[in-house]
PDB file of C-alpha atoms and ligand atoms in Angstrom:
ATOM      1  CA  UNK A 235     -12.217  -2.800  12.198  1.00 96.00           C
ATOM      2  CA  UNK A 236     -11.815  -3.221   8.296  1.00 98.00           C
ATOM      3  CA  UNK A 237     -13.072  -0.399   6.060  1.00 98.00           C
ATOM      4  CA  UNK A 238     -13.497  -1.307   2.417  1.00 98.00           C
ATOM      5  CA  UNK A 239     -14.771   0.206  -0.907  1.00 98.00           C
ATOM      6  CA  UNK A 240     -16.614  -1.972  -3.094  1.00 98.00           C
ATOM      7  CA  UNK A 241     -18.784  -2.076  -6.402  1.00 97.00           C
ATOM      8  CA  UNK A 242     -21.757  -4.106  -7.242  1.00 95.00           C
ATOM      9  CA  UNK A 243     -22.931  -3.534 -10.889  1.00 88.00           C
ATOM     10  CA  UNK A 244     -23.355   0.030 -11.161  1.00 84.00           C
ATOM     11  CA  UNK A 245     -23.141   0.945  -7.807  1.00 89.00           C
ATOM     12  CA  UNK A 246     -20.060   1.947  -5.589  1.00 94.00           C
ATOM     13  CA  UNK A 247     -19.899   2.387  -1.833  1.00 96.00           C
ATOM     14  CA  UNK A 248     -18.119   1.673   0.989  1.00 97.00           C
ATOM     15  CA  UNK A 249     -18.574  -0.402   4.185  1.00 97.00           C
ATOM     16  CA  UNK A 250     -17.231  -2.567   7.099  1.00 98.00           C
ATOM     17  CA  UNK A 251     -15.578  -5.756   6.156  1.00 98.00           C
ATOM     18  CA  UNK A 252     -16.532  -8.534   8.625  1.00 95.00           C
ATOM     19  CA  UNK A 253     -15.738 -12.253   7.967  1.00 94.00           C
ATOM     20  CA  UNK A 254     -16.307 -12.909   4.386  1.00 96.00           C
ATOM     21  CA  UNK A 255     -18.899  -9.868   3.810  1.00 97.00           C
ATOM     22  CA  UNK A 256     -19.071  -6.126   3.601  1.00 97.00           C
ATOM     23  CA  UNK A 257     -21.662  -4.147   5.629  1.00 97.00           C
ATOM     24  CA  UNK A 258     -22.564  -1.146   3.489  1.00 96.00           C
ATOM     25  CA  UNK A 259     -22.959   2.340   4.738  1.00 96.00           C
ATOM     26  CA  UNK A 260     -25.740   3.752   2.689  1.00 89.00           C
ATOM     27  CA  UNK A 261     -26.851   7.276   2.738  1.00 88.00           C
ATOM     28  CA  UNK A 262     -24.115   8.392   5.129  1.00 87.00           C
ATOM     29  CA  UNK A 263     -20.925  10.215   4.877  1.00 96.00           C
ATOM     30  CA  UNK A 264     -17.967   9.131   2.633  1.00 96.00           C
ATOM     31  CA  UNK A 265     -15.203   7.277   4.161  1.00 97.00           C
ATOM     32  CA  UNK A 266     -12.821  10.010   3.744  1.00 97.00           C
ATOM     33  CA  UNK A 267     -15.120  12.240   5.875  1.00 96.00           C
ATOM     34  CA  UNK A 268     -15.036   9.841   8.897  1.00 97.00           C
ATOM     35  CA  UNK A 269     -11.632   7.970   8.495  1.00 96.00           C
ATOM     36  CA  UNK A 270     -10.012   9.240  11.526  1.00 92.00           C
ATOM     37  CA  UNK A 271     -13.353   9.631  13.670  1.00 95.00           C
ATOM     38  CA  UNK A 272     -13.495   6.361  15.739  1.00 93.00           C
ATOM     39  CA  UNK A 273     -16.762   7.441  17.521  1.00 95.00           C
ATOM     40  CA  UNK A 274     -18.354   8.259  14.031  1.00 96.00           C
ATOM     41  CA  UNK A 275     -17.107   4.807  12.516  1.00 97.00           C
ATOM     42  CA  UNK A 276     -18.522   2.923  15.466  1.00 96.00           C
ATOM     43  CA  UNK A 277     -22.098   4.558  15.111  1.00 95.00           C
ATOM     44  CA  UNK A 278     -22.011   3.900  11.356  1.00 96.00           C
ATOM     45  CA  UNK A 279     -20.933   0.267  11.898  1.00 95.00           C
ATOM     46  CA  UNK A 280     -23.961  -0.175  14.115  1.00 93.00           C
ATOM     47  CA  UNK A 281     -26.372   1.066  11.434  1.00 90.00           C
ATOM     48  CA  UNK A 282     -24.737  -0.620   8.610  1.00 91.00           C
ATOM     49  CA  UNK A 283     -26.748  -2.715   6.223  1.00 87.00           C
ATOM     50  CA  UNK A 284     -26.757  -6.458   5.829  1.00 91.00           C
ATOM     51  CA  UNK A 285     -23.451  -8.033   4.873  1.00 94.00           C
ATOM     52  CA  UNK A 286     -22.995  -8.579   1.121  1.00 96.00           C
ATOM     53  CA  UNK A 287     -20.839 -11.708   0.417  1.00 97.00           C
ATOM     54  CA  UNK A 288     -17.313 -10.541  -0.890  1.00 97.00           C
ATOM     55  CA  UNK A 289     -17.633 -12.968  -3.574  1.00 96.00           C
ATOM     56  CA  UNK A 290     -20.455 -10.996  -5.037  1.00 97.00           C
ATOM     57  CA  UNK A 291     -18.735  -7.556  -4.891  1.00 97.00           C
ATOM     58  CA  UNK A 292     -15.509  -5.887  -6.694  1.00 98.00           C
ATOM     59  CA  UNK A 293     -13.403  -4.483  -4.058  1.00 98.00           C
ATOM     60  CA  UNK A 294     -11.743  -1.226  -4.906  1.00 98.00           C
ATOM     61  CA  UNK A 295      -8.650   0.722  -3.762  1.00 98.00           C
ATOM     62  CA  UNK A 296      -9.704   2.077  -0.460  1.00 98.00           C
ATOM     63  CA  UNK A 297      -8.094   5.401  -1.008  1.00 98.00           C
ATOM     64  CA  UNK A 298      -8.338   6.256  -4.767  1.00 97.00           C
ATOM     65  CA  UNK A 299      -7.428   9.694  -4.420  1.00 98.00           C
ATOM     66  CA  UNK A 300      -4.895  10.448  -1.534  1.00 98.00           C
ATOM     67  CA  UNK A 301      -3.930  13.943  -0.760  1.00 98.00           C
ATOM     68  CA  UNK A 302      -0.286  12.803  -0.699  1.00 98.00           C
ATOM     69  CA  UNK A 303       0.918   9.426  -1.793  1.00 98.00           C
ATOM     70  CA  UNK A 304       4.368   8.790  -0.387  1.00 98.00           C
ATOM     71  CA  UNK A 305       6.983   5.987  -0.991  1.00 98.00           C
ATOM     72  CA  UNK A 306       9.847   5.257   1.347  1.00 98.00           C
ATOM     73  CA  UNK A 307      12.856   3.789  -0.401  1.00 95.00           C
ATOM     74  CA  UNK A 308      15.162   1.080   1.341  1.00 95.00           C
ATOM     75  CA  UNK A 309      13.595   1.001   4.560  1.00 97.00           C
ATOM     76  CA  UNK A 310      14.471  -2.722   5.321  1.00 96.00           C
ATOM     77  CA  UNK A 311      18.098  -3.519   5.776  1.00 92.00           C
ATOM     78  CA  UNK A 312      18.039  -6.771   3.928  1.00 91.00           C
ATOM     79  CA  UNK A 313      16.483  -4.839   0.910  1.00 92.00           C
ATOM     80  CA  UNK A 314      18.976  -2.117   1.130  1.00 92.00           C
ATOM     81  CA  UNK A 315      21.628  -4.863   0.964  1.00 91.00           C
ATOM     82  CA  UNK A 316      20.123  -6.637  -1.942  1.00 92.00           C
ATOM     83  CA  UNK A 317      19.972  -3.205  -3.785  1.00 91.00           C
ATOM     84  CA  UNK A 318      23.604  -2.716  -3.073  1.00 93.00           C
ATOM     85  CA  UNK A 319      22.748   0.573  -1.296  1.00 93.00           C
ATOM     86  CA  UNK A 320      23.920   1.959   1.966  1.00 94.00           C
ATOM     87  CA  UNK A 321      21.690   2.082   5.193  1.00 94.00           C
ATOM     88  CA  UNK A 322      19.940   5.320   4.729  1.00 95.00           C
ATOM     89  CA  UNK A 323      20.606   7.931   7.494  1.00 95.00           C
ATOM     90  CA  UNK A 324      17.172   9.457   7.002  1.00 96.00           C
ATOM     91  CA  UNK A 325      14.075   8.154   5.246  1.00 97.00           C
ATOM     92  CA  UNK A 326      14.300   8.434   1.582  1.00 96.00           C
ATOM     93  CA  UNK A 327      10.767   9.628   0.343  1.00 97.00           C
ATOM     94  CA  UNK A 328       9.320  10.485  -3.041  1.00 97.00           C
ATOM     95  CA  UNK A 329       5.860  10.975  -4.429  1.00 98.00           C
ATOM     96  CA  UNK A 330       3.800   8.376  -6.440  1.00 98.00           C
ATOM     97  CA  UNK A 331       1.169   9.905  -8.835  1.00 98.00           C
ATOM     98  CA  UNK A 332      -2.547   8.905  -7.582  1.00 98.00           C
ATOM     99  CA  UNK A 333      -3.322   8.011 -11.445  1.00 98.00           C
ATOM    100  CA  UNK A 334      -1.189   4.738 -10.924  1.00 98.00           C
ATOM    101  CA  UNK A 335      -3.583   3.347  -8.187  1.00 98.00           C
ATOM    102  CA  UNK A 336      -5.553   0.290  -8.967  1.00 98.00           C
ATOM    103  CA  UNK A 337      -7.796  -1.864  -6.576  1.00 98.00           C
ATOM    104  CA  UNK A 338      -7.601  -5.845  -5.726  1.00 98.00           C
ATOM    105  CA  UNK A 339      -7.947  -8.056  -8.673  1.00 98.00           C
ATOM    106  CA  UNK A 340      -7.399  -5.337 -11.190  1.00 98.00           C
ATOM    107  CA  UNK A 341      -4.572  -6.140 -13.696  1.00 98.00           C
ATOM    108  CA  UNK A 342      -0.923  -4.659 -13.337  1.00 98.00           C
ATOM    109  CA  UNK A 343      -0.290  -3.449 -16.827  1.00 98.00           C
ATOM    110  CA  UNK A 344       2.992  -3.990 -18.504  1.00 98.00           C
ATOM    111  CA  UNK A 345       3.870  -1.017 -21.210  1.00 97.00           C
ATOM    112  CA  UNK A 346       5.667  -2.057 -24.123  1.00 96.00           C
ATOM    113  CA  UNK A 347       8.727   0.096 -23.505  1.00 96.00           C
ATOM    114  CA  UNK A 348       9.885  -1.736 -20.260  1.00 97.00           C
ATOM    115  CA  UNK A 349      11.054  -5.339 -19.831  1.00 96.00           C
ATOM    116  CA  UNK A 350      11.785  -5.000 -16.122  1.00 98.00           C
ATOM    117  CA  UNK A 351       8.613  -4.544 -14.134  1.00 98.00           C
ATOM    118  CA  UNK A 352       9.220  -5.769 -10.605  1.00 98.00           C
ATOM    119  CA  UNK A 353       7.193  -6.192  -7.558  1.00 98.00           C
ATOM    120  CA  UNK A 354       7.449  -4.745  -3.741  1.00 98.00           C
ATOM    121  CA  UNK A 355       5.076  -5.775  -1.229  1.00 98.00           C
ATOM    122  CA  UNK A 356       4.721  -2.743   1.421  1.00 98.00           C
ATOM    123  CA  UNK A 357       2.616  -1.819   4.247  1.00 98.00           C
ATOM    124  CA  UNK A 358       0.682   1.434   3.545  1.00 98.00           C
ATOM    125  CA  UNK A 359      -0.156   3.795   6.541  1.00 98.00           C
ATOM    126  CA  UNK A 360      -3.292   5.881   6.130  1.00 98.00           C
ATOM    127  CA  UNK A 361      -3.643   9.157   7.836  1.00 98.00           C
ATOM    128  CA  UNK A 362      -6.634   9.753   9.713  1.00 98.00           C
ATOM    129  CA  UNK A 363      -6.205  13.276  10.813  1.00 97.00           C
ATOM    130  CA  UNK A 364      -4.569  16.216   9.246  1.00 98.00           C
ATOM    131  CA  UNK A 365      -0.859  16.087  10.659  1.00 98.00           C
ATOM    132  CA  UNK A 366       1.663  18.795  10.706  1.00 98.00           C
ATOM    133  CA  UNK A 367       4.783  18.877  12.966  1.00 98.00           C
ATOM    134  CA  UNK A 368       3.807  15.735  14.849  1.00 98.00           C
ATOM    135  CA  UNK A 369       6.188  14.310  17.569  1.00 98.00           C
ATOM    136  CA  UNK A 370       7.249  10.574  17.197  1.00 98.00           C
ATOM    137  CA  UNK A 371       5.404   9.875  20.483  1.00 98.00           C
ATOM    138  CA  UNK A 372       2.196  11.242  19.103  1.00 98.00           C
ATOM    139  CA  UNK A 373       2.176  10.037  15.632  1.00 98.00           C
ATOM    140  CA  UNK A 374      -0.110   6.805  15.997  1.00 98.00           C
ATOM    141  CA  UNK A 375      -2.900   9.289  17.116  1.00 97.00           C
ATOM    142  CA  UNK A 376      -2.787  10.515  13.435  1.00 98.00           C
ATOM    143  CA  UNK A 377      -3.002   7.100  11.978  1.00 98.00           C
ATOM    144  CA  UNK A 378      -6.276   5.735  10.885  1.00 98.00           C
ATOM    145  CA  UNK A 379      -4.981   2.421   9.838  1.00 98.00           C
ATOM    146  CA  UNK A 380      -3.095   0.320   7.339  1.00 98.00           C
ATOM    147  CA  UNK A 381      -3.373  -1.096   3.712  1.00 98.00           C
ATOM    148  CA  UNK A 382      -1.341  -3.363   1.496  1.00 98.00           C
ATOM    149  CA  UNK A 383       0.452  -1.629  -1.449  1.00 98.00           C
ATOM    150  CA  UNK A 384       2.218  -3.272  -4.309  1.00 98.00           C
ATOM    151  CA  UNK A 385       5.091  -0.783  -5.096  1.00 98.00           C
ATOM    152  CA  UNK A 386       5.465  -2.083  -8.786  1.00 98.00           C
ATOM    153  CA  UNK A 387       8.429  -0.597 -10.331  1.00 98.00           C
ATOM    154  CA  UNK A 388       9.978  -0.432 -13.930  1.00 98.00           C
ATOM    155  CA  UNK A 389      13.561  -1.112 -12.941  1.00 98.00           C
ATOM    156  CA  UNK A 390      15.186  -0.125 -16.413  1.00 98.00           C
ATOM    157  CA  UNK A 391      13.397   3.076 -16.219  1.00 97.00           C
ATOM    158  CA  UNK A 392      14.037   3.664 -12.409  1.00 97.00           C
ATOM    159  CA  UNK A 393      17.750   3.107 -12.959  1.00 96.00           C
ATOM    160  CA  UNK A 394      17.813   5.673 -16.034  1.00 97.00           C
ATOM    161  CA  UNK A 395      16.348   8.515 -14.073  1.00 96.00           C
ATOM    162  CA  UNK A 396      17.504  10.300 -11.096  1.00 95.00           C
ATOM    163  CA  UNK A 397      13.793  10.796  -9.876  1.00 96.00           C
ATOM    164  CA  UNK A 398      11.976   7.394  -9.112  1.00 96.00           C
ATOM    165  CA  UNK A 399       8.333   8.751  -9.197  1.00 97.00           C
ATOM    166  CA  UNK A 400       7.662   7.973 -12.895  1.00 97.00           C
ATOM    167  CA  UNK A 401       9.189   4.745 -12.918  1.00 98.00           C
ATOM    168  CA  UNK A 402       6.954   3.649  -9.993  1.00 98.00           C
ATOM    169  CA  UNK A 403       3.854   5.477 -11.224  1.00 98.00           C
ATOM    170  CA  UNK A 404       2.844   3.974 -14.501  1.00 98.00           C
ATOM    171  CA  UNK A 405      -0.831   3.435 -15.224  1.00 98.00           C
ATOM    172  CA  UNK A 406      -1.961   0.300 -12.858  1.00 98.00           C
ATOM    173  CA  UNK A 407       1.332   0.294 -11.181  1.00 98.00           C
ATOM    174  CA  UNK A 408       0.012   0.563  -7.582  1.00 98.00           C
ATOM    175  CA  UNK A 409      -2.461  -1.964  -6.279  1.00 98.00           C
ATOM    176  CA  UNK A 410      -3.828  -0.863  -2.993  1.00 98.00           C
ATOM    177  CA  UNK A 411      -6.107  -3.052  -0.688  1.00 98.00           C
ATOM    178  CA  UNK A 412      -7.880  -5.032   0.059  1.00 98.00           C
ATOM    179  CA  UNK A 413      -9.272  -2.564   2.832  1.00 98.00           C
ATOM    180  CA  UNK A 414      -8.010  -0.518   5.488  1.00 98.00           C
ATOM    181  CA  UNK A 415      -7.436  -2.223   8.909  1.00 98.00           C
ATOM    182  CA  UNK A 416      -7.656   0.303  11.692  1.00 98.00           C
ATOM    183  CA  UNK A 417      -4.991   1.238  13.889  1.00 97.00           C
ATOM    184  CA  UNK A 418      -6.787   0.098  17.131  1.00 95.00           C
ATOM    185  CA  UNK A 419      -6.123  -3.392  15.970  1.00 96.00           C
ATOM    186  CA  UNK A 420      -2.767  -3.272  14.720  1.00 97.00           C
ATOM    187  CA  UNK A 421      -1.083  -0.186  16.761  1.00 95.00           C
ATOM    188  CA  UNK A 422       2.225   0.547  15.550  1.00 96.00           C
ATOM    189  CA  UNK A 423       2.206  -2.477  13.226  1.00 97.00           C
ATOM    190  CA  UNK A 424       5.763  -3.020  14.391  1.00 96.00           C
ATOM    191  CA  UNK A 425       5.826  -6.959  14.158  1.00 97.00           C
ATOM    192  CA  UNK A 426       3.692  -8.091  11.166  1.00 98.00           C
ATOM    193  CA  UNK A 427       4.711 -10.782   8.506  1.00 98.00           C
ATOM    194  CA  UNK A 428       4.890  -9.107   5.053  1.00 98.00           C
ATOM    195  CA  UNK A 429       4.863 -11.669   2.078  1.00 98.00           C
ATOM    196  CA  UNK A 430       4.525 -11.739  -1.672  1.00 98.00           C
ATOM    197  CA  UNK A 431       4.006 -14.752  -3.993  1.00 98.00           C
ATOM    198  CA  UNK A 432       4.288 -14.698  -7.928  1.00 98.00           C
ATOM    199  CA  UNK A 433       2.361 -17.435  -9.521  1.00 98.00           C
ATOM    200  CA  UNK A 434       2.285 -19.108  -5.955  1.00 98.00           C
ATOM    201  CA  UNK A 435       5.897 -19.142  -5.367  1.00 98.00           C
ATOM    202  CA  UNK A 436       7.013 -17.220  -2.114  1.00 98.00           C
ATOM    203  CA  UNK A 437       9.427 -14.314  -3.264  1.00 98.00           C
ATOM    204  CA  UNK A 438       9.357 -11.936  -0.459  1.00 98.00           C
ATOM    205  CA  UNK A 439       8.973 -12.840   3.353  1.00 98.00           C
ATOM    206  CA  UNK A 440       9.679 -10.184   5.636  1.00 97.00           C
ATOM    207  CA  UNK A 441       8.559  -8.651   8.876  1.00 97.00           C
ATOM    208  CA  UNK A 442       7.872  -5.081   9.925  1.00 98.00           C
ATOM    209  CA  UNK A 443      10.068  -5.497  12.831  1.00 96.00           C
ATOM    210  CA  UNK A 444      12.799  -5.011  10.335  1.00 96.00           C
ATOM    211  CA  UNK A 445      12.054  -1.466   9.574  1.00 97.00           C
ATOM    212  CA  UNK A 446      14.893   0.943   9.536  1.00 97.00           C
ATOM    213  CA  UNK A 447      12.304   3.982  10.193  1.00 98.00           C
ATOM    214  CA  UNK A 448       9.404   2.839  11.981  1.00 98.00           C
ATOM    215  CA  UNK A 449       5.812   3.843  11.349  1.00 98.00           C
ATOM    216  CA  UNK A 450       5.733   6.611  14.069  1.00 98.00           C
ATOM    217  CA  UNK A 451       9.022   8.007  12.968  1.00 98.00           C
ATOM    218  CA  UNK A 452       8.038   8.242   9.299  1.00 98.00           C
ATOM    219  CA  UNK A 453       4.641   9.859  10.129  1.00 98.00           C
ATOM    220  CA  UNK A 454       6.598  12.446  12.245  1.00 98.00           C
ATOM    221  CA  UNK A 455       9.382  12.890   9.717  1.00 98.00           C
ATOM    222  CA  UNK A 456       6.911  13.501   6.912  1.00 98.00           C
ATOM    223  CA  UNK A 457       4.717  15.845   8.919  1.00 98.00           C
ATOM    224  CA  UNK A 458       7.768  18.097   9.812  1.00 97.00           C
ATOM    225  CA  UNK A 459       7.981  19.060   6.010  1.00 96.00           C
ATOM    226  CA  UNK A 460       4.482  19.018   4.767  1.00 97.00           C
ATOM    227  CA  UNK A 461       0.906  18.688   6.091  1.00 98.00           C
ATOM    228  CA  UNK A 462      -0.241  15.379   5.716  1.00 98.00           C
ATOM    229  CA  UNK A 463      -4.156  15.268   4.759  1.00 98.00           C
ATOM    230  CA  UNK A 464      -6.735  12.958   5.802  1.00 98.00           C
ATOM    231  CA  UNK A 465      -6.345  10.052   3.497  1.00 98.00           C
ATOM    232  CA  UNK A 466      -2.577  10.532   2.939  1.00 98.00           C
ATOM    233  CA  UNK A 467      -0.799   7.202   2.301  1.00 98.00           C
ATOM    234  CA  UNK A 468       2.938   6.539   3.182  1.00 98.00           C
ATOM    235  CA  UNK A 469       4.001   3.419   1.714  1.00 98.00           C
ATOM    236  CA  UNK A 470       6.747   2.177   4.278  1.00 98.00           C
ATOM    237  CA  UNK A 471       9.202   0.310   1.895  1.00 98.00           C
ATOM    238  CA  UNK A 472       9.722  -3.360   0.824  1.00 98.00           C
ATOM    239  CA  UNK A 473      11.651  -6.234   2.388  1.00 97.00           C
ATOM    240  CA  UNK A 474      14.087  -8.326   0.424  1.00 97.00           C
ATOM    241  CA  UNK A 475      13.364 -10.563  -2.394  1.00 98.00           C
ATOM    242  CA  UNK A 476      12.397  -8.280  -5.036  1.00 98.00           C
ATOM    243  CA  UNK A 477      12.763  -9.597  -8.752  1.00 98.00           C
ATOM    244  CA  UNK A 478      15.996  -7.462  -9.729  1.00 97.00           C
ATOM    245  CA  UNK A 479      17.990  -8.579  -7.062  1.00 97.00           C
ATOM    246  CA  UNK A 480      17.567 -12.369  -7.559  1.00 97.00           C
ATOM    247  CA  UNK A 481      20.003 -14.400  -9.521  1.00 96.00           C
ATOM    248  CA  UNK A 482      19.044 -14.351 -12.306  1.00 97.00           C
ATOM    249  CA  UNK A 483      16.915 -11.202 -12.136  1.00 98.00           C
ATOM    250  CA  UNK A 484      13.204 -12.010 -12.400  1.00 98.00           C
ATOM    251  CA  UNK A 485      10.449  -9.748 -13.760  1.00 98.00           C
ATOM    252  CA  UNK A 486       6.654  -9.858 -14.227  1.00 98.00           C
ATOM    253  CA  UNK A 487       5.242 -11.187 -17.369  1.00 98.00           C
ATOM    254  CA  UNK A 488       1.855 -11.169 -18.942  1.00 98.00           C
ATOM    255  CA  UNK A 489      -0.217 -13.918 -17.231  1.00 98.00           C
ATOM    256  CA  UNK A 490       1.614 -13.840 -13.967  1.00 98.00           C
ATOM    257  CA  UNK A 491      -0.567 -13.483 -10.999  1.00 98.00           C
ATOM    258  CA  UNK A 492       0.810 -11.644  -7.816  1.00 98.00           C
ATOM    259  CA  UNK A 493      -0.499 -12.170  -4.373  1.00 98.00           C
ATOM    260  CA  UNK A 494       0.563  -9.868  -1.184  1.00 98.00           C
ATOM    261  CA  UNK A 495      -0.267 -10.695   2.306  1.00 98.00           C
ATOM    262  CA  UNK A 496       0.280  -8.640   5.438  1.00 98.00           C
ATOM    263  CA  UNK A 497      -0.580 -10.249   9.000  1.00 98.00           C
ATOM    264  CA  UNK A 498      -3.583  -8.655  10.362  1.00 98.00           C
ATOM    265  CA  UNK A 499      -4.577  -7.044   7.214  1.00 98.00           C
ATOM    266  CA  UNK A 500      -5.274  -9.732   4.634  1.00 97.00           C
ATOM    267  CA  UNK A 501      -4.378 -10.555   1.177  1.00 98.00           C
ATOM    268  CA  UNK A 502      -4.593  -9.029  -2.334  1.00 98.00           C
ATOM    269  CA  UNK A 503      -4.136 -10.590  -5.624  1.00 98.00           C
ATOM    270  CA  UNK A 504      -3.477  -8.911  -9.128  1.00 98.00           C
ATOM    271  CA  UNK A 505      -3.122 -10.568 -12.285  1.00 98.00           C
ATOM    272  CA  UNK A 506      -0.458  -9.055 -14.783  1.00 98.00           C
ATOM    273  CA  UNK A 507      -1.477  -8.236 -18.586  1.00 98.00           C
ATOM    274  CA  UNK A 508       0.451  -6.472 -21.307  1.00 97.00           C
ATOM    275  CA  UNK A 509      -0.986  -3.251 -22.083  1.00 92.00           C
TER     276      UNK A 509
HETATM  277 ZN1  LIG B 136       9.143   0.666  -2.683  1.00 80.85          ZN
END
């Protein structure tokens, strides 16, 4: 099941993505109220309206205001190596600010005070049930599904500050989409291809089987320290192939187009513009 938010003209809503169309849920609960309720979702899917072609809607970030939006750093061995960092002994977590979230096709904005804006394709885990002190073996019961996140990062700022949150949370630095693919389709998402292209050139190609800390471990780990709310998103880190680690380094420029794809979820594209 694929759960998406969309806008048509003035109206916004959510619905079930099927093939190249989205079937809107009209007059029902908001997506956040039923995110982890598989029976409710199944009932709403049966009563959903006729599909609107995806070409006739603007898709929006499926979780525009998560109760927590957590980044995980250096969670693929090859990315830790290209970053010159040791393999972490425990997950490295940090918050993103929600004001940075944009949807598919929205422009990534380059502020004038950074010249080193970089890309990071990541699998985002969406929490469906309030999760506190959850065991690894039960963690998937608390997952609603998965989204694609681009952890856009201003490297010059990131390197100049101890905390990474600001450098990764500028306005329009967190494309999220194109929809949530539910956990019943992807399970622990432990063997999915994760790829990113800039202007059609493949830059990142990894697999979630290379995660240092897998999804159940990350959900359990975070839930030991804080209560993850319904709609919380944990972005699980990026594979190798980011711009700053390339020779010579590469960064995003106005006019670029970034495309992300994760097997079993789909594809998301965002243009890049000067702000
Ligand atoms: Zn990242």
